[in-house]
Amino acid sequence: MKKSCFALVTFMVVLFMVFGIAFAQGSFEGTKVNWKQFEGESISLLLCNHPMQATFDALLGQFEELTGIKVNVLTLPEQQFFERQTVVLTGKSPEFDIVMSSPMLNWKFIPGGFLEPLNAYLEDPALTDADFYDINDFFPMTINASMVAGKLYAIPYQVEAYTLYYRSDIFDKYGVAEPNNLDELYEAAKKVKAGFDADGITDILPFTCRGIKGAGTANSAYISLVASYGAKDFDKDGNPSMYTPEIVAMSDLWTKLIRDFGPKDWSALDWYDVKDAFIAGKAAMIIDADHWGAELDDPAIAQNIIGKWKALHVPEGPAGIKSNIWAWSIAMNAASENKKPAWLFMEWASSKPVMLEASLKYNNQTPVRNSVWNNEEIIKRTSEWGQGTCRPLVTKNLEEYAALQWTPNPNTFALSELWQEQLQRIWTQEVSADDAIKEVQNRAMRLMPPKDWLQ
């Protein structure tokens, strides 16, 4: 009996896999591309440990079945990935044909010719069925963020803007109003803290966010606030422009919020620390990626907060609601010896049917294609997140509030780390906000963008 059951289960799994591959292949049968034209060849991918990478791992068999191309993958933790990516690309090594990337990462590698422009591959009918691929289906801001001086250097796959997540049950208990701007956010945290103190609660933070020195930190909540306060890193002529009275005051209040109501180890926290704290019920408010709704409403990992959280836009400033983006993408190594097979993978992976499957089955959120985000099943699923508050917010970000707030610049990583370092100094009260932001401006004079990149 046990053997019969086992055999049945095995048969059903194999059947599901076969029909899954057949279904995926069927989506490509009507295209004008010969998917078998590089059969027997192989390509190699360098990926960062991330939900997007996990999606690729789950779907790679379909690509290999469709094309006959063997795919080799190396996945590394984030910091090791950044280091290996730099060594491979700047060393002009053909070891990896495709790397995960993002606009800020692209900018580092474009000046040396280390990334392959993709326009020619998109325009080659032997490689790309333009009608099937439908580049205009991508949200414009994600394609625009992947371009420099008219050339496309990566294909976006997953985008995040930023949002304020809060515990609605805690707000209701203590009569806290939803904060719309940074001043109100500070007052909300203050009121939550007073409620915690009255109830003897010492193990829940009123507010937290990432604070570690690194490009991802200033890139998220802080640069979104900079934009909402009407400032930029550089002006239209490429001169540093972040030292304004508004940005000094905002930076002072931002770090005061964290100092008064946030974690004592803020300068060591990365994004996963923030998410884990909220999922564990150890934080009343956080600001981070707006695609976390899938995980925050997953009963398998977020039992402590299911039905107890909502999402709000990042605090509004004098210039309105603004959010930066980070778009995880796939880019081609200019030193690749397998460029055409590599492009077939990039085209396949970012096509409508594959991105839809990635989003439906593997929670690749937020997808960068309009047709996928507005798929009926995706709408139904995402509309449940955060008691109905998350999807409208993400949609508004995709269509209106979110954009790349940095000026395209090979030095953006260095600038963002410098900026975060100075924010940490304000937080510890080592220096005043005025002195710190002035220091960022002065040192940014050595980190100015190329003139031909300015738009």
Short mmCIF file of C-alpha atoms in Angstrom, two decimals:
data_model
loop_
_atom_site.label_atom_id
_atom_site.label_comp_id
_atom_site.label_asym_id
_atom_site.label_seq_id
_atom_site.Cartn_x
_atom_site.Cartn_y
_atom_site.Cartn_z
CA MET A 1 0.00 0.00 0.00
CA LYS A 2 2.78 2.41 0.95
CA LYS A 3 4.66 1.57 -2.25
CA SER A 4 1.50 2.20 -4.32
CA CYS A 5 0.96 5.59 -2.66
CA PHE A 6 4.57 6.53 -3.15
CA ALA A 7 4.41 5.52 -6.80
CA LEU A 8 1.24 7.58 -7.30
CA VAL A 9 2.76 10.64 -5.68
CA THR A 10 5.93 10.25 -7.76
CA PHE A 11 3.86 9.90 -10.92
CA MET A 12 1.84 13.02 -10.13
CA VAL A 13 4.98 15.07 -9.42
CA VAL A 14 6.57 13.95 -12.69
CA LEU A 15 3.31 14.59 -14.54
CA PHE A 16 3.09 18.09 -13.06
CA MET A 17 6.68 18.82 -14.08
CA VAL A 18 6.14 17.54 -17.61
CA PHE A 19 2.93 19.50 -18.11
CA GLY A 20 4.51 22.56 -16.49
CA ILE A 21 7.39 22.47 -18.97
CA ALA A 22 5.02 21.74 -21.84
CA PHE A 23 2.83 24.69 -20.85
CA ALA A 24 5.82 27.00 -20.63
CA GLN A 25 7.13 25.84 -23.99
CA GLY A 26 3.68 26.29 -25.49
CA SER A 27 3.85 29.97 -24.61
CA PHE A 28 6.86 30.29 -26.92
CA GLU A 29 5.73 28.11 -29.83
CA GLY A 30 4.20 30.97 -31.79
CA THR A 31 7.23 33.24 -31.55
CA LYS A 32 9.45 34.09 -34.51
CA VAL A 33 12.64 33.12 -32.68
CA ASN A 34 14.38 29.76 -33.17
CA TRP A 35 14.87 28.85 -29.52
CA LYS A 36 17.02 25.84 -30.48
CA GLN A 37 19.56 27.81 -32.52
CA PHE A 38 22.24 27.48 -29.79
CA GLU A 39 21.39 23.97 -28.66
CA GLY A 40 24.33 22.25 -26.97
CA GLU A 41 25.97 25.48 -25.81
CA SER A 42 26.16 26.63 -22.19
CA ILE A 43 26.03 29.89 -20.28
CA SER A 44 26.95 30.86 -16.72
CA LEU A 45 25.09 33.17 -14.32
CA LEU A 46 26.43 35.04 -11.29
CA LEU A 47 23.52 35.68 -8.94
CA CYS A 48 22.96 37.33 -5.59
CA ASN A 49 21.11 35.41 -2.88
CA HIS A 50 17.65 36.91 -3.30
CA PRO A 51 14.02 35.93 -4.07
CA MET A 52 14.64 36.80 -7.73
CA GLN A 53 17.58 34.37 -7.83
CA ALA A 54 15.43 31.70 -6.17
CA THR A 55 12.87 32.19 -8.93
CA PHE A 56 15.50 31.63 -11.59
CA ASP A 57 16.63 28.45 -9.84
CA ALA A 58 13.07 27.13 -9.90
CA LEU A 59 12.51 27.86 -13.58
CA LEU A 60 15.88 27.12 -15.19
CA GLY A 61 14.84 23.62 -16.24
CA GLN A 62 12.17 25.10 -18.49
CA PHE A 63 14.73 27.25 -20.31
CA GLU A 64 17.11 24.33 -20.76
CA GLU A 65 14.28 22.18 -22.12
CA LEU A 66 13.13 24.95 -24.47
CA THR A 67 16.55 25.88 -25.85
CA GLY A 68 18.91 22.99 -25.25
CA ILE A 69 21.28 25.50 -23.61
CA LYS A 70 22.90 24.38 -20.36
CA VAL A 71 22.81 26.98 -17.57
CA ASN A 72 25.44 27.01 -14.81
CA VAL A 73 24.75 29.17 -11.74
CA LEU A 74 26.83 30.55 -8.89
CA THR A 75 24.86 32.19 -6.08
CA LEU A 76 26.59 34.23 -3.39
CA PRO A 77 25.49 36.25 -0.32
CA GLU A 78 25.03 39.93 -1.13
CA GLN A 79 28.39 41.35 -0.05
CA GLN A 80 30.34 38.47 -1.59
CA PHE A 81 28.29 38.84 -4.75
CA PHE A 82 29.17 42.53 -5.07
CA GLU A 83 32.85 41.72 -4.63
CA ARG A 84 32.86 38.84 -7.13
CA GLN A 85 30.84 40.84 -9.65
CA THR A 86 33.40 43.66 -9.52
CA VAL A 87 36.35 41.28 -9.92
CA VAL A 88 34.77 39.44 -12.86
CA LEU A 89 33.58 42.48 -14.79
CA THR A 90 36.51 44.82 -14.25
CA GLY A 91 38.94 41.96 -14.86
CA LYS A 92 37.25 41.32 -18.22
CA SER A 93 36.83 37.69 -17.29
CA PRO A 94 34.45 35.62 -19.45
CA GLU A 95 33.70 33.36 -16.48
CA PHE A 96 30.10 34.59 -16.22
CA ASP A 97 27.93 35.63 -19.14
CA ILE A 98 25.11 37.20 -17.12
CA VAL A 99 25.16 38.94 -13.75
CA MET A 100 22.42 40.25 -11.54
CA SER A 101 22.61 44.00 -11.50
CA SER A 102 20.76 47.26 -10.80
CA PRO A 103 21.01 50.83 -12.08
CA MET A 104 23.54 51.87 -9.44
CA LEU A 105 25.64 48.80 -10.17
CA ASN A 106 25.39 49.37 -13.91
CA TRP A 107 26.78 52.87 -13.53
CA LYS A 108 29.95 51.50 -11.92
CA PHE A 109 30.72 49.30 -14.90
CA ILE A 110 29.58 51.30 -17.92
CA PRO A 111 32.57 53.70 -18.18
CA GLY A 112 35.09 50.88 -18.53
CA GLY A 113 33.00 49.12 -21.16
CA PHE A 114 32.42 46.19 -18.79
CA LEU A 115 28.69 45.82 -19.57
CA GLU A 116 27.31 44.95 -22.99
CA PRO A 117 24.73 47.39 -24.42
CA LEU A 118 21.59 45.44 -25.27
CA ASN A 119 19.97 47.57 -27.98
CA ALA A 120 21.41 45.50 -30.86
CA TYR A 121 20.06 42.25 -29.37
CA LEU A 122 16.59 43.75 -28.95
CA GLU A 123 16.63 44.93 -32.55
CA ASP A 124 17.88 41.65 -34.07
CA PRO A 125 14.84 39.71 -35.40
CA ALA A 126 16.80 36.45 -35.32
CA LEU A 127 17.14 36.86 -31.56
CA THR A 128 14.08 38.84 -30.49
CA ASP A 129 10.44 38.69 -31.53
CA ALA A 130 9.64 42.34 -30.84
CA ASP A 131 5.85 41.84 -30.78
CA PHE A 132 6.08 38.88 -28.42
CA TYR A 133 8.66 40.47 -26.14
CA ASP A 134 6.85 43.86 -26.06
CA ILE A 135 9.43 46.12 -24.43
CA ASN A 136 6.70 48.75 -23.93
CA ASP A 137 4.99 46.44 -21.44
CA PHE A 138 7.68 47.24 -18.87
CA PHE A 139 6.89 50.10 -16.52
CA PRO A 140 8.70 53.05 -18.12
CA MET A 141 10.61 54.08 -15.00
CA THR A 142 12.27 50.64 -14.83
CA ILE A 143 13.50 50.81 -18.43
CA ASN A 144 14.54 54.45 -18.07
CA ALA A 145 16.54 53.56 -14.95
CA SER A 146 18.38 50.87 -16.93
CA MET A 147 19.52 53.28 -19.65
CA VAL A 148 22.42 55.70 -19.86
CA ALA A 149 22.92 58.10 -22.76
CA GLY A 150 20.32 56.28 -24.85
CA LYS A 151 21.78 52.79 -24.38
CA LEU A 152 20.05 49.97 -22.49
CA TYR A 153 22.47 48.12 -20.20
CA ALA A 154 20.17 45.77 -18.27
CA ILE A 155 16.72 44.22 -18.28
CA PRO A 156 14.78 44.98 -15.10
CA TYR A 157 13.17 42.02 -13.37
CA GLN A 158 11.94 43.10 -9.96
CA VAL A 159 11.48 46.62 -8.66
CA GLU A 160 11.11 48.00 -5.19
CA ALA A 161 10.04 51.44 -4.13
CA TYR A 162 9.65 52.27 -0.43
CA THR A 163 6.82 52.36 2.04
CA LEU A 164 6.01 52.85 5.71
CA TYR A 165 4.65 49.67 7.29
CA TYR A 166 2.92 50.04 10.65
CA ARG A 167 1.14 47.90 13.21
CA SER A 168 -2.48 48.96 12.96
CA ASP A 169 -3.40 47.10 16.17
CA ILE A 170 -0.81 49.11 18.13
CA PHE A 171 -1.95 52.37 16.54
CA ASP A 172 -5.58 51.55 17.40
CA LYS A 173 -4.71 50.63 20.97
CA TYR A 174 -2.90 53.89 21.67
CA GLY A 175 -4.99 56.18 19.48
CA VAL A 176 -2.14 56.99 17.09
CA ALA A 177 -3.05 58.69 13.80
CA GLU A 178 -1.48 57.64 10.53
CA PRO A 179 1.55 59.88 9.89
CA ASN A 180 1.71 61.65 6.55
CA ASN A 181 4.98 63.55 6.91
CA LEU A 182 8.21 63.27 8.86
CA ASP A 183 7.07 65.49 11.73
CA GLU A 184 3.94 63.38 12.14
CA LEU A 185 6.04 60.22 11.98
CA TYR A 186 8.14 61.49 14.85
CA GLU A 187 5.01 62.30 16.88
CA ALA A 188 3.50 58.90 16.11
CA ALA A 189 6.64 57.15 17.34
CA LYS A 190 6.58 59.34 20.45
CA LYS A 191 2.97 58.39 21.19
CA VAL A 192 3.66 54.69 20.63
CA LYS A 193 6.64 54.92 22.99
CA ALA A 194 4.48 56.56 25.66
CA GLY A 195 1.95 53.75 25.34
CA PHE A 196 4.67 51.12 25.60
CA ASP A 197 6.11 52.82 28.67
CA ALA A 198 2.70 52.94 30.34
CA ASP A 199 2.17 49.23 29.69
CA GLY A 200 5.70 48.21 30.61
CA ILE A 201 6.51 47.01 27.09
CA THR A 202 10.25 47.08 26.49
CA ASP A 203 10.77 44.56 23.70
CA ILE A 204 9.05 46.37 20.81
CA LEU A 205 10.66 49.28 19.00
CA PRO A 206 8.41 52.20 18.04
CA PHE A 207 10.39 52.57 14.80
CA THR A 208 13.28 50.98 12.95
CA CYS A 209 14.97 51.06 9.54
CA ARG A 210 18.26 49.95 8.02
CA GLY A 211 21.31 51.93 9.09
CA ILE A 212 24.39 49.97 8.03
CA LYS A 213 26.96 51.82 5.97
CA GLY A 214 26.31 50.67 2.43
CA ALA A 215 24.66 51.71 -0.80
CA GLY A 216 21.36 50.05 0.01
CA THR A 217 20.77 52.14 3.13
CA ALA A 218 20.86 55.73 1.91
CA ASN A 219 19.27 54.38 -1.27
CA SER A 220 16.01 53.48 0.47
CA ALA A 221 14.16 55.72 2.92
CA TYR A 222 16.65 58.55 3.15
CA ILE A 223 17.12 59.46 -0.53
CA SER A 224 13.33 59.22 -0.91
CA LEU A 225 13.03 61.88 1.78
CA VAL A 226 15.72 64.00 0.10
CA ALA A 227 13.61 64.00 -3.06
CA SER A 228 10.42 64.81 -1.17
CA TYR A 229 12.19 67.82 0.35
CA GLY A 230 12.92 69.11 -3.14
CA ALA A 231 16.63 68.31 -3.36
CA LYS A 232 18.91 66.18 -5.53
CA ASP A 233 22.39 64.78 -5.15
CA PHE A 234 23.55 66.88 -8.14
CA ASP A 235 21.90 69.69 -10.07
CA LYS A 236 21.27 69.67 -13.84
CA ASP A 237 24.83 70.87 -14.46
CA GLY A 238 26.34 68.06 -12.38
CA ASN A 239 27.25 70.15 -9.31
CA PRO A 240 26.61 68.83 -5.77
CA SER A 241 23.30 70.23 -4.52
CA MET A 242 22.43 68.35 -1.33
CA TYR A 243 23.49 71.06 1.15
CA THR A 244 20.28 73.03 1.65
CA PRO A 245 18.55 74.26 4.83
CA GLU A 246 15.68 71.87 4.12
CA ILE A 247 17.93 68.80 3.81
CA VAL A 248 19.90 69.76 6.92
CA ALA A 249 16.70 70.07 8.95
CA MET A 250 15.25 66.87 7.51
CA SER A 251 18.47 64.93 8.21
CA ASP A 252 18.48 66.21 11.77
CA LEU A 253 14.88 65.09 12.37
CA TRP A 254 15.40 61.75 10.59
CA THR A 255 18.35 60.80 12.78
CA LYS A 256 16.59 62.16 15.90
CA LEU A 257 13.63 59.88 15.15
CA ILE A 258 15.96 56.88 15.05
CA ARG A 259 17.99 57.99 18.07
CA ASP A 260 14.91 58.61 20.25
CA PHE A 261 12.69 55.71 19.18
CA GLY A 262 14.80 53.29 17.17
CA PRO A 263 17.37 50.56 17.78
CA LYS A 264 20.58 51.22 19.67
CA ASP A 265 22.49 49.23 17.06
CA TRP A 266 20.99 51.09 14.09
CA SER A 267 24.36 51.54 12.38
CA ALA A 268 24.71 47.73 12.11
CA LEU A 269 21.25 46.92 10.75
CA ASP A 270 20.63 45.75 7.18
CA TRP A 271 17.29 45.29 5.38
CA TYR A 272 16.78 41.72 6.56
CA ASP A 273 17.22 42.79 10.20
CA VAL A 274 14.44 45.33 9.75
CA LYS A 275 12.11 42.87 8.04
CA ASP A 276 12.78 40.14 10.59
CA ALA A 277 12.05 42.53 13.46
CA PHE A 278 8.69 43.51 11.97
CA ILE A 279 7.73 39.91 11.17
CA ALA A 280 8.64 38.88 14.73
CA GLY A 281 6.39 41.60 16.14
CA LYS A 282 9.35 43.54 17.53
CA ALA A 283 8.75 46.83 15.69
CA ALA A 284 5.69 49.05 15.44
CA MET A 285 6.86 50.92 12.32
CA ILE A 286 9.45 50.39 9.62
CA ILE A 287 10.29 51.94 6.26
CA ASP A 288 11.58 49.67 3.53
CA ALA A 289 10.77 47.83 0.29
CA ASP A 290 7.15 47.98 -0.85
CA HIS A 291 7.16 44.38 -2.18
CA TRP A 292 7.42 42.88 1.32
CA GLY A 293 3.65 42.50 1.50
CA ALA A 294 3.90 38.94 0.16
CA GLU A 295 6.04 37.89 3.10
CA LEU A 296 4.37 40.01 5.76
CA ASP A 297 1.06 38.33 4.92
CA ASP A 298 2.50 34.82 4.61
CA PRO A 299 1.02 32.70 7.45
CA ALA A 300 4.00 30.35 7.25
CA ILE A 301 6.45 33.00 8.44
CA ALA A 302 4.47 35.98 9.75
CA GLN A 303 1.99 34.51 12.20
CA ASN A 304 2.70 37.30 14.70
CA ILE A 305 1.46 40.10 12.47
CA ILE A 306 -1.09 38.64 10.03
CA GLY A 307 -4.05 41.02 9.89
CA LYS A 308 -2.28 43.51 12.16
CA TRP A 309 -0.35 45.70 9.73
CA LYS A 310 -1.01 48.30 7.08
CA ALA A 311 1.09 50.25 4.59
CA LEU A 312 1.44 53.99 3.99
CA HIS A 313 3.45 56.00 1.50
CA VAL A 314 6.85 57.24 2.62
CA PRO A 315 6.50 60.60 4.43
CA GLU A 316 5.45 63.47 2.22
CA GLY A 317 7.68 66.50 2.02
CA PRO A 318 7.35 70.02 0.60
CA ALA A 319 7.84 68.58 -2.92
CA GLY A 320 5.20 65.90 -2.39
CA ILE A 321 5.44 62.12 -2.09
CA LYS A 322 8.61 60.77 -3.69
CA SER A 323 10.16 57.33 -3.54
CA ASN A 324 13.45 56.07 -4.89
CA ILE A 325 13.62 52.65 -6.55
CA TRP A 326 15.98 49.71 -6.64
CA ALA A 327 15.46 47.53 -9.71
CA TRP A 328 17.11 44.13 -9.58
CA SER A 329 17.99 43.36 -13.17
CA ILE A 330 20.02 41.07 -15.39
CA ALA A 331 22.97 42.43 -17.36
CA MET A 332 25.41 40.92 -19.86
CA ASN A 333 29.14 40.77 -19.26
CA ALA A 334 30.87 42.55 -22.14
CA ALA A 335 33.63 39.90 -21.96
CA SER A 336 31.16 37.05 -22.45
CA GLU A 337 32.02 34.58 -25.18
CA ASN A 338 28.38 33.44 -25.38
CA LYS A 339 26.52 36.67 -25.93
CA LYS A 340 23.74 35.44 -28.20
CA PRO A 341 22.80 32.41 -26.06
CA ALA A 342 23.01 34.70 -23.02
CA TRP A 343 20.58 37.11 -24.65
CA LEU A 344 18.13 34.26 -25.30
CA PHE A 345 18.16 33.58 -21.58
CA MET A 346 17.59 37.25 -20.75
CA GLU A 347 14.74 37.45 -23.26
CA TRP A 348 13.15 34.25 -22.00
CA ALA A 349 13.51 35.09 -18.31
CA SER A 350 11.98 38.55 -18.66
CA SER A 351 9.22 37.56 -21.09
CA LYS A 352 5.56 37.93 -20.15
CA PRO A 353 4.80 34.22 -19.58
CA VAL A 354 7.90 33.54 -17.49
CA MET A 355 7.56 36.68 -15.38
CA LEU A 356 3.89 35.86 -14.81
CA GLU A 357 4.78 32.34 -13.65
CA ALA A 358 7.54 33.75 -11.45
CA SER A 359 5.06 36.08 -9.81
CA LEU A 360 2.17 33.63 -9.48
CA LYS A 361 4.13 30.59 -8.27
CA TYR A 362 7.22 32.06 -6.66
CA ASN A 363 6.11 35.48 -5.40
CA ASN A 364 8.49 37.50 -7.56
CA GLN A 365 7.07 40.80 -6.34
CA THR A 366 6.93 43.52 -7.56
CA PRO A 367 7.07 42.46 -11.25
CA VAL A 368 8.21 45.14 -13.68
CA ARG A 369 5.74 44.33 -16.45
CA ASN A 370 2.40 46.12 -16.48
CA SER A 371 0.59 43.05 -17.84
CA VAL A 372 1.90 40.89 -15.00
CA TRP A 373 1.18 43.35 -12.19
CA ASN A 374 -2.35 43.77 -13.57
CA ASN A 375 -2.99 40.06 -14.14
CA GLU A 376 -6.34 39.09 -12.62
CA GLU A 377 -4.86 36.54 -10.22
CA ILE A 378 -2.02 38.88 -9.20
CA ILE A 379 -4.57 41.62 -8.51
CA LYS A 380 -6.61 39.26 -6.35
CA ARG A 381 -3.59 38.09 -4.38
CA THR A 382 -1.90 41.44 -3.84
CA SER A 383 -5.17 43.16 -2.96
CA GLU A 384 -5.24 41.13 0.25
CA TRP A 385 -1.90 42.40 1.54
CA GLY A 386 -1.91 44.71 4.54
CA GLN A 387 -5.66 44.68 5.00
CA GLY A 388 -6.06 46.00 1.47
CA THR A 389 -3.64 48.92 1.86
CA CYS A 390 -0.57 47.55 0.09
CA ARG A 391 -1.57 47.06 -3.55
CA PRO A 392 -3.00 50.58 -4.11
CA LEU A 393 0.20 52.00 -2.62
CA VAL A 394 2.50 49.88 -4.79
CA THR A 395 0.46 50.73 -7.90
CA LYS A 396 0.69 54.44 -7.10
CA ASN A 397 4.45 54.05 -6.70
CA LEU A 398 4.75 52.22 -10.02
CA GLU A 399 2.66 54.74 -11.90
CA GLU A 400 3.42 58.07 -10.24
CA TYR A 401 5.47 58.45 -7.05
CA ALA A 402 8.53 56.28 -7.63
CA ALA A 403 11.53 56.99 -9.82
CA LEU A 404 15.29 56.75 -9.71
CA GLN A 405 16.20 59.71 -7.51
CA TRP A 406 19.99 59.49 -7.96
CA THR A 407 21.73 61.21 -10.85
CA PRO A 408 23.31 58.52 -13.09
CA ASN A 409 26.89 58.47 -11.90
CA PRO A 410 29.67 55.84 -11.64
CA ASN A 411 30.39 57.23 -8.17
CA THR A 412 26.91 56.80 -6.68
CA PHE A 413 27.91 53.82 -4.51
CA ALA A 414 30.77 55.81 -3.00
CA LEU A 415 28.55 58.86 -2.51
CA SER A 416 25.78 56.87 -0.84
CA GLU A 417 28.23 55.24 1.58
CA LEU A 418 29.77 58.61 2.38
CA TRP A 419 26.32 60.08 2.97
CA GLN A 420 25.27 57.23 5.25
CA GLU A 421 28.51 57.56 7.20
CA GLN A 422 27.68 61.21 7.88
CA LEU A 423 24.11 60.30 8.89
CA GLN A 424 25.55 57.89 11.44
CA ARG A 425 27.68 60.73 12.82
CA ILE A 426 24.59 62.92 13.21
CA TRP A 427 22.79 60.01 14.90
CA THR A 428 25.59 59.59 17.46
CA GLN A 429 25.67 63.40 17.88
CA GLU A 430 29.33 63.44 16.95
CA VAL A 431 28.65 66.31 14.55
CA SER A 432 25.76 68.64 13.79
CA ALA A 433 23.48 67.96 10.84
CA ASP A 434 24.71 71.17 9.24
CA ASP A 435 28.36 70.14 9.44
CA ALA A 436 27.63 66.60 8.26
CA ILE A 437 25.62 67.55 5.17
CA LYS A 438 28.13 70.27 4.33
CA GLU A 439 30.83 67.59 4.49
CA VAL A 440 28.84 65.40 2.07
CA GLN A 441 28.56 68.32 -0.34
CA ASN A 442 32.26 69.16 -0.14
CA ARG A 443 33.41 65.58 -0.65
CA ALA A 444 30.89 65.08 -3.46
CA MET A 445 32.92 67.54 -5.52
CA ARG A 446 35.26 64.61 -6.21
CA LEU A 447 32.36 62.31 -7.10
CA MET A 448 30.59 64.30 -9.80
CA PRO A 449 28.82 62.51 -12.70
CA PRO A 450 30.17 62.52 -16.28
CA LYS A 451 28.90 65.52 -18.20
CA ASP A 452 27.70 63.35 -21.10
CA TRP A 453 25.46 61.39 -18.71
CA LEU A 454 23.49 64.46 -17.64
CA GLN A 455 20.01 64.71 -19.09
#
